């Protein structure tokens, strides 16, 4: 095949003169009369399936800084042969950076993520959904980790969601969720005992622009203690609370308190591992009565869970284990929900 630049045609030069004649077979140029710039932006980028990512360290003296950016588009007709659950019908953009100074003892991070669905078509009649939903997430965080002092991490997240009707160009959904997380931890030794003390505090508020009755404030706290020894003994315990304060005056606040503990020991040169763990959950919500004086809603319950685990390693490839679980639930408002359950499982493992 020969290319005739004067005609813009690729052809079979049967007479050998280097120029296309009417009787010679030619191959049409598929990109003839195509605006390549418009084709790349409107067809390839605007309608294609792709993911472009870039990550690099940023050289700054006495500072460790990393930066990344990612652009992704997946149309509604995309299907993965390897993973059918991969999300489709969205366009996403995210970027972020992380900075560490003073020998990684102080760190900062910042990231932004934005994506929208309903990516097919341009006009309203071409869209598959009646509204286009855009989600945005802003994350910020910092950490302090000085030798001999407690570690302290703080993070802030702001998530917003907005849906706009493609036909009327009006906003149908608009809400945002803001959360603050504080996570201190401290490791120290008391004689031969290693102690790990950690906590977590989460404050989250939800705001719905169009329906204020959906608004709520939620708080979660936890305090955990872990003890390890030179002997193969490990002990851990913790307490946590979760509260939900709805803005709707017809709904009552809820409170859950969780107590948990775990004891582990290894025998026979660590071939036999045993664990005993348990948790106790208390749920409370003020009762609401209906017109007949009966309980319409409310929580007043306790749940106790106990677990026993035993595993014996015959060798590096063969092991056998036994697990026993007991669960008891007491509902003081509706005794029909009360239950006690016992489960057991024996497992034999062979690695070849």
Coordinates of C-alpha atoms in Angstrom, one line a residue:
X1 CA 0.0 0.0 0.0
X2 CA 1.2 3.5 -0.9
X3 CA 0.1 6.9 0.5
X4 CA -0.8 9.7 -1.9
X5 CA -0.3 12.9 0.1
X6 CA -1.9 15.0 -2.6
X7 CA -5.2 13.1 -2.4
X8 CA -4.9 12.0 1.3
X9 CA -5.5 8.4 0.2
X10 CA -3.8 5.1 1.0
X11 CA -4.0 2.8 -2.1
X12 CA -2.6 -0.2 -3.9
X13 CA -0.2 1.2 -6.6
X14 CA -0.9 -1.3 -9.4
X15 CA 0.8 0.7 -12.1
X16 CA 3.8 1.8 -9.9
X17 CA 3.7 5.5 -10.6
X18 CA 3.2 6.5 -7.0
X19 CA -0.1 8.4 -7.7
X20 CA -3.7 7.1 -7.2
X21 CA -5.8 6.5 -10.3
X22 CA -9.5 5.9 -10.4
X23 CA -9.1 2.2 -11.3
X24 CA -6.8 1.5 -8.3
X25 CA -8.0 0.1 -5.0
X26 CA -7.9 2.6 -2.2
X27 CA -8.5 2.6 1.6
X28 CA -10.5 5.5 3.0
X29 CA -8.8 7.7 5.7
X30 CA -11.0 7.2 8.8
X31 CA -9.8 10.5 10.3
X32 CA -10.3 12.6 7.2
X33 CA -12.3 15.9 7.9
X34 CA -12.2 15.2 11.6
X35 CA -11.3 18.0 14.1
X36 CA -8.8 16.0 16.2
X37 CA -8.9 18.5 19.1
X38 CA -12.7 18.2 19.3
X39 CA -12.5 14.5 18.9
X40 CA -10.1 14.1 21.8
X41 CA -12.0 16.3 24.3
X42 CA -15.6 15.6 23.3
X43 CA -15.4 11.9 22.3
X44 CA -12.4 10.3 24.0
X45 CA -12.4 12.3 27.2
X46 CA -16.1 13.2 27.2
X47 CA -17.5 9.7 26.4
X48 CA -14.7 7.2 27.0
X49 CA -13.7 4.9 29.8
X50 CA -10.4 5.7 31.4
X51 CA -8.4 6.2 34.6
X52 CA -5.4 8.5 34.8
X53 CA -3.4 8.8 38.0
X54 CA -0.2 10.6 38.9
X55 CA 1.8 10.5 42.2
X56 CA 5.1 12.0 43.0
X57 CA 7.2 13.1 46.0
X58 CA 7.9 16.8 46.1
X59 CA 11.5 17.6 47.0
X60 CA 11.6 20.2 49.8
X61 CA 14.5 20.5 52.2
X62 CA 13.8 18.9 55.6
X63 CA 10.2 18.1 54.5
X64 CA 8.7 14.9 53.2
X65 CA 5.9 15.7 50.9
X66 CA 3.8 13.5 48.6
X67 CA 1.2 14.6 46.0
X68 CA -1.3 12.5 44.0
X69 CA -4.1 13.2 41.5
X70 CA -6.5 10.8 39.8
X71 CA -9.1 11.3 37.0
X72 CA -11.6 8.5 36.3
X73 CA -14.6 8.1 34.0
X74 CA -16.8 4.9 33.9
X75 CA -19.9 5.0 31.6
X76 CA -23.1 3.2 32.5
X77 CA -22.5 0.4 29.9
X78 CA -19.1 -0.5 31.4
X79 CA -18.7 -4.1 32.5
X80 CA -15.6 -5.7 34.0
X81 CA -15.0 -9.4 33.3
X82 CA -12.9 -9.7 36.5
X83 CA -15.2 -7.9 38.9
X84 CA -18.9 -7.4 38.1
X85 CA -19.4 -5.2 41.2
X86 CA -17.2 -2.3 40.0
X87 CA -19.2 0.9 40.1
X88 CA -20.3 2.3 36.7
X89 CA -21.9 5.6 35.5
X90 CA -19.7 8.2 37.2
X91 CA -17.0 10.7 36.6
X92 CA -14.5 11.2 39.5
X93 CA -11.7 13.5 40.4
X94 CA -9.5 13.3 43.5
X95 CA -6.3 14.8 44.6
X96 CA -4.4 15.0 47.9
X97 CA -1.1 15.7 49.6
X98 CA 0.7 14.5 52.8
X99 CA 3.4 16.5 54.5
X100 CA 5.8 15.1 57.3
X101 CA 8.3 17.3 59.1
X102 CA 10.7 17.0 62.1
X103 CA 11.7 13.4 61.3
X104 CA 8.0 12.4 60.7
X105 CA 7.0 13.6 64.2
X106 CA 4.5 16.1 62.8
X107 CA 2.3 15.3 59.8
X108 CA -0.4 17.0 57.8
X109 CA -2.7 15.7 55.1
X110 CA -5.3 17.3 52.8
X111 CA -7.4 15.6 50.1
X112 CA -10.4 16.4 47.9
X113 CA -12.7 14.0 46.1
X114 CA -15.5 14.9 43.7
X115 CA -17.6 12.6 41.6
X116 CA -21.0 12.7 39.7
X117 CA -23.2 10.1 38.1
X118 CA -25.5 10.3 35.1
X119 CA -22.5 10.8 32.7
X120 CA -24.1 9.5 29.5
X121 CA -25.4 12.1 27.1
X122 CA -25.4 15.9 27.1
X123 CA -29.1 16.8 26.7
X124 CA -31.9 16.0 29.1
X125 CA -33.5 13.4 26.8
X126 CA -30.1 11.6 26.5
X127 CA -29.7 11.1 30.3
X128 CA -30.5 7.8 31.9
X129 CA -31.5 9.3 35.2
X130 CA -33.9 12.2 36.0
X131 CA -31.3 13.9 38.3
X132 CA -27.5 14.1 38.4
X133 CA -26.0 13.6 41.8
X134 CA -22.7 15.2 42.7
X135 CA -20.8 14.1 45.8
X136 CA -17.8 16.0 47.3
X137 CA -15.5 15.1 50.2
X138 CA -12.9 17.2 51.9
X139 CA -10.5 15.6 54.3
X140 CA -7.9 17.3 56.6
X141 CA -5.8 15.8 59.3
X142 CA -2.7 16.3 61.5
X143 CA -0.7 14.1 63.8
X144 CA 1.8 14.5 66.6
X145 CA 4.2 11.7 67.4
X146 CA 7.1 12.7 69.7
X147 CA 9.2 10.0 71.4
X148 CA 8.2 9.4 75.0
X149 CA 4.9 11.4 74.6
X150 CA 1.4 10.3 73.8
X151 CA 0.5 10.1 70.1
X152 CA -2.3 12.5 69.0
X153 CA -4.2 12.4 65.7
X154 CA -7.0 14.7 64.6
X155 CA -9.0 14.6 61.4
X156 CA -11.9 16.6 59.8
X157 CA -14.2 15.4 57.0
X158 CA -16.8 17.3 55.2
X159 CA -19.1 15.4 52.8
X160 CA -21.7 17.1 50.6
X161 CA -24.3 15.6 48.3
X162 CA -26.4 17.5 45.8
X163 CA -28.9 16.2 43.1
X164 CA -30.0 18.5 40.3
X165 CA -33.0 17.6 38.0
X166 CA -31.8 17.4 34.4
X167 CA -35.2 18.6 33.0
X168 CA -36.0 21.5 35.3
X169 CA -32.5 22.3 36.4
X170 CA -33.6 22.5 40.0
X171 CA -31.9 21.1 43.1
X172 CA -33.9 18.2 44.5
X173 CA -31.4 16.9 47.2
X174 CA -28.9 18.9 49.2
X175 CA -27.2 17.7 52.4
X176 CA -23.8 17.7 54.1
X177 CA -22.1 15.8 56.9
X178 CA -19.3 17.2 59.0
X179 CA -17.2 15.0 61.4
X180 CA -14.3 15.6 63.8
X181 CA -12.2 12.7 65.1
X182 CA -9.7 12.9 67.9
X183 CA -7.6 9.8 68.5
X184 CA -4.9 9.8 71.3
X185 CA -2.8 6.8 72.2
X186 CA 0.1 6.1 74.6
X187 CA 2.4 3.2 75.1
X188 CA 4.5 2.7 78.2
X189 CA 6.0 0.0 80.4
X190 CA 5.2 -0.8 84.0
X191 CA 7.9 -3.2 85.1
X192 CA 7.7 -6.3 82.9
X193 CA 4.3 -5.3 81.6
X194 CA 3.7 -3.4 78.3
X195 CA 0.7 -1.1 78.4
X196 CA -1.1 0.4 75.4
X197 CA -3.8 3.0 76.2
X198 CA -5.9 4.4 73.4
X199 CA -9.0 6.5 72.9
X200 CA -11.3 7.8 70.2
X201 CA -13.7 10.6 70.0
X202 CA -16.0 11.2 67.0
X203 CA -18.4 14.1 66.6
X204 CA -20.7 14.1 63.6
X205 CA -23.4 16.4 62.4
X206 CA -25.8 15.9 59.5
X207 CA -27.7 18.8 57.8
X208 CA -30.4 18.4 55.2
X209 CA -31.2 21.7 53.5
X210 CA -34.7 20.7 52.4
X211 CA -35.9 18.7 55.4
X212 CA -34.6 19.8 58.8
X213 CA -36.3 17.0 60.6
X214 CA -33.7 14.6 59.1
X215 CA -30.9 16.5 60.9
X216 CA -29.0 14.8 63.7
X217 CA -25.9 15.0 65.9
X218 CA -24.0 11.8 66.7
X219 CA -21.1 11.2 69.1
X220 CA -19.0 8.1 69.6
X221 CA -16.4 7.6 72.3
X222 CA -14.1 4.7 73.2
X223 CA -11.3 4.0 75.7
X224 CA -9.2 0.8 75.3
X225 CA -6.5 -0.7 77.5
X226 CA -4.1 -3.4 76.3
X227 CA -1.6 -5.3 78.5
X228 CA 1.1 -7.7 77.3
X229 CA 3.7 -9.6 79.3
X230 CA 6.9 -11.5 78.8
X231 CA 4.9 -14.6 79.2
X232 CA 2.4 -15.5 76.4
X233 CA -0.4 -13.7 78.2
X234 CA -2.4 -10.8 76.7
X235 CA -5.2 -8.9 78.3
X236 CA -7.4 -6.2 76.8
X237 CA -10.5 -4.3 77.8
X238 CA -12.5 -1.3 76.7
X239 CA -15.6 0.8 77.1
X240 CA -17.5 2.8 74.4
X241 CA -20.5 4.9 74.0
X242 CA -22.6 6.0 71.1
X243 CA -25.3 8.7 71.2
X244 CA -27.7 10.0 68.5
X245 CA -29.6 13.4 69.0
X246 CA -32.2 13.8 66.3
X247 CA -33.5 17.3 65.4
X248 CA -37.1 15.9 64.9
X249 CA -39.0 16.7 68.1
X250 CA -41.1 13.5 67.6
X251 CA -37.9 11.3 67.9
X252 CA -36.0 10.6 71.1
X253 CA -32.3 10.5 71.7
X254 CA -30.6 7.1 71.8
X255 CA -27.7 5.9 73.9
X256 CA -25.6 2.7 73.6
X257 CA -22.9 1.7 76.0
X258 CA -20.5 -1.2 75.2
X259 CA -18.2 -3.0 77.6
X260 CA -15.7 -5.6 76.3
X261 CA -12.8 -7.6 77.4
X262 CA -10.4 -10.3 76.1
X263 CA -8.0 -12.8 77.7
X264 CA -5.5 -14.8 75.7
X265 CA -2.8 -17.3 76.5
X266 CA -0.5 -19.6 74.6
X267 CA 0.6 -23.1 75.9
X268 CA 3.1 -25.7 74.8
X269 CA 5.6 -23.3 73.2
X270 CA 2.8 -21.3 71.6
X271 CA 1.3 -24.3 69.7
X272 CA -1.9 -24.1 71.7
X273 CA -3.7 -20.7 71.6
X274 CA -6.7 -20.0 73.8
X275 CA -8.8 -16.8 73.9
X276 CA -11.8 -15.9 76.0
X277 CA -13.7 -12.7 75.2
X278 CA -17.0 -11.1 76.0
X279 CA -19.0 -7.9 75.5
X280 CA -22.0 -6.4 77.2
X281 CA -24.2 -3.8 75.4
X282 CA -26.8 -1.6 77.0
X283 CA -29.3 0.3 74.8
X284 CA -31.6 3.1 76.0
X285 CA -34.2 5.3 74.4
X286 CA -37.1 7.0 76.0
X287 CA -40.4 5.2 75.4
X288 CA -43.1 6.8 73.2
X289 CA -46.7 5.6 73.8
X290 CA -49.4 5.4 71.2
X291 CA -53.1 6.4 71.7
X292 CA -53.8 3.1 73.4
X293 CA -51.1 3.6 76.0
X294 CA -48.9 0.9 74.5
X295 CA -45.2 1.3 73.6
X296 CA -44.9 2.5 70.0
X297 CA -41.1 2.9 70.1
X298 CA -38.2 3.0 72.5
X299 CA -35.1 1.0 73.5
X300 CA -34.4 -0.7 76.8
X301 CA -32.3 -3.8 76.2
X302 CA -29.1 -5.6 77.2
X303 CA -27.0 -8.0 75.1
X304 CA -24.3 -10.3 76.5
X305 CA -21.9 -12.1 74.2
X306 CA -19.2 -14.7 75.2
X307 CA -16.7 -16.3 72.9
X308 CA -14.2 -19.1 73.5
X309 CA -11.6 -20.0 70.9
X310 CA -9.0 -22.8 71.0
X311 CA -6.5 -23.5 68.2
X312 CA -3.8 -26.2 68.1
X313 CA -1.0 -26.1 65.5
X314 CA 0.1 -29.7 64.8
X315 CA 2.8 -28.4 62.5
X316 CA 3.4 -25.4 60.2
X317 CA 0.8 -26.7 57.7
X318 CA -1.8 -28.4 59.8
X319 CA -4.0 -26.9 62.5
X320 CA -7.3 -27.6 64.2
X321 CA -9.6 -25.1 66.0
X322 CA -12.7 -24.9 68.1
X323 CA -15.0 -21.9 68.5
X324 CA -17.9 -21.5 70.9
X325 CA -20.2 -18.5 71.0
X326 CA -23.1 -17.7 73.4
X327 CA -25.4 -14.7 72.9
X328 CA -28.2 -13.6 75.2
X329 CA -30.5 -10.7 74.5
X330 CA -33.0 -9.2 76.9
X331 CA -35.6 -6.7 75.6
X332 CA -37.4 -5.1 78.6
X333 CA -40.0 -3.5 76.3
X334 CA -40.9 -6.5 74.2
X335 CA -40.1 -9.9 75.6
X336 CA -40.8 -11.5 72.3
X337 CA -37.4 -10.3 71.2
X338 CA -35.6 -12.1 74.0
X339 CA -33.4 -14.9 72.9
X340 CA -30.4 -17.1 73.9
X341 CA -28.3 -18.7 71.3
X342 CA -25.3 -21.1 71.4
X343 CA -23.1 -21.8 68.4
X344 CA -20.1 -23.9 67.9
X345 CA -17.6 -24.5 65.0
X346 CA -14.8 -27.0 64.5
X347 CA -12.3 -26.2 61.7
X348 CA -9.5 -28.3 60.3
X349 CA -6.9 -26.4 58.2
X350 CA -4.3 -28.0 55.8
X351 CA -1.9 -25.8 53.8
X352 CA -0.2 -27.5 50.9

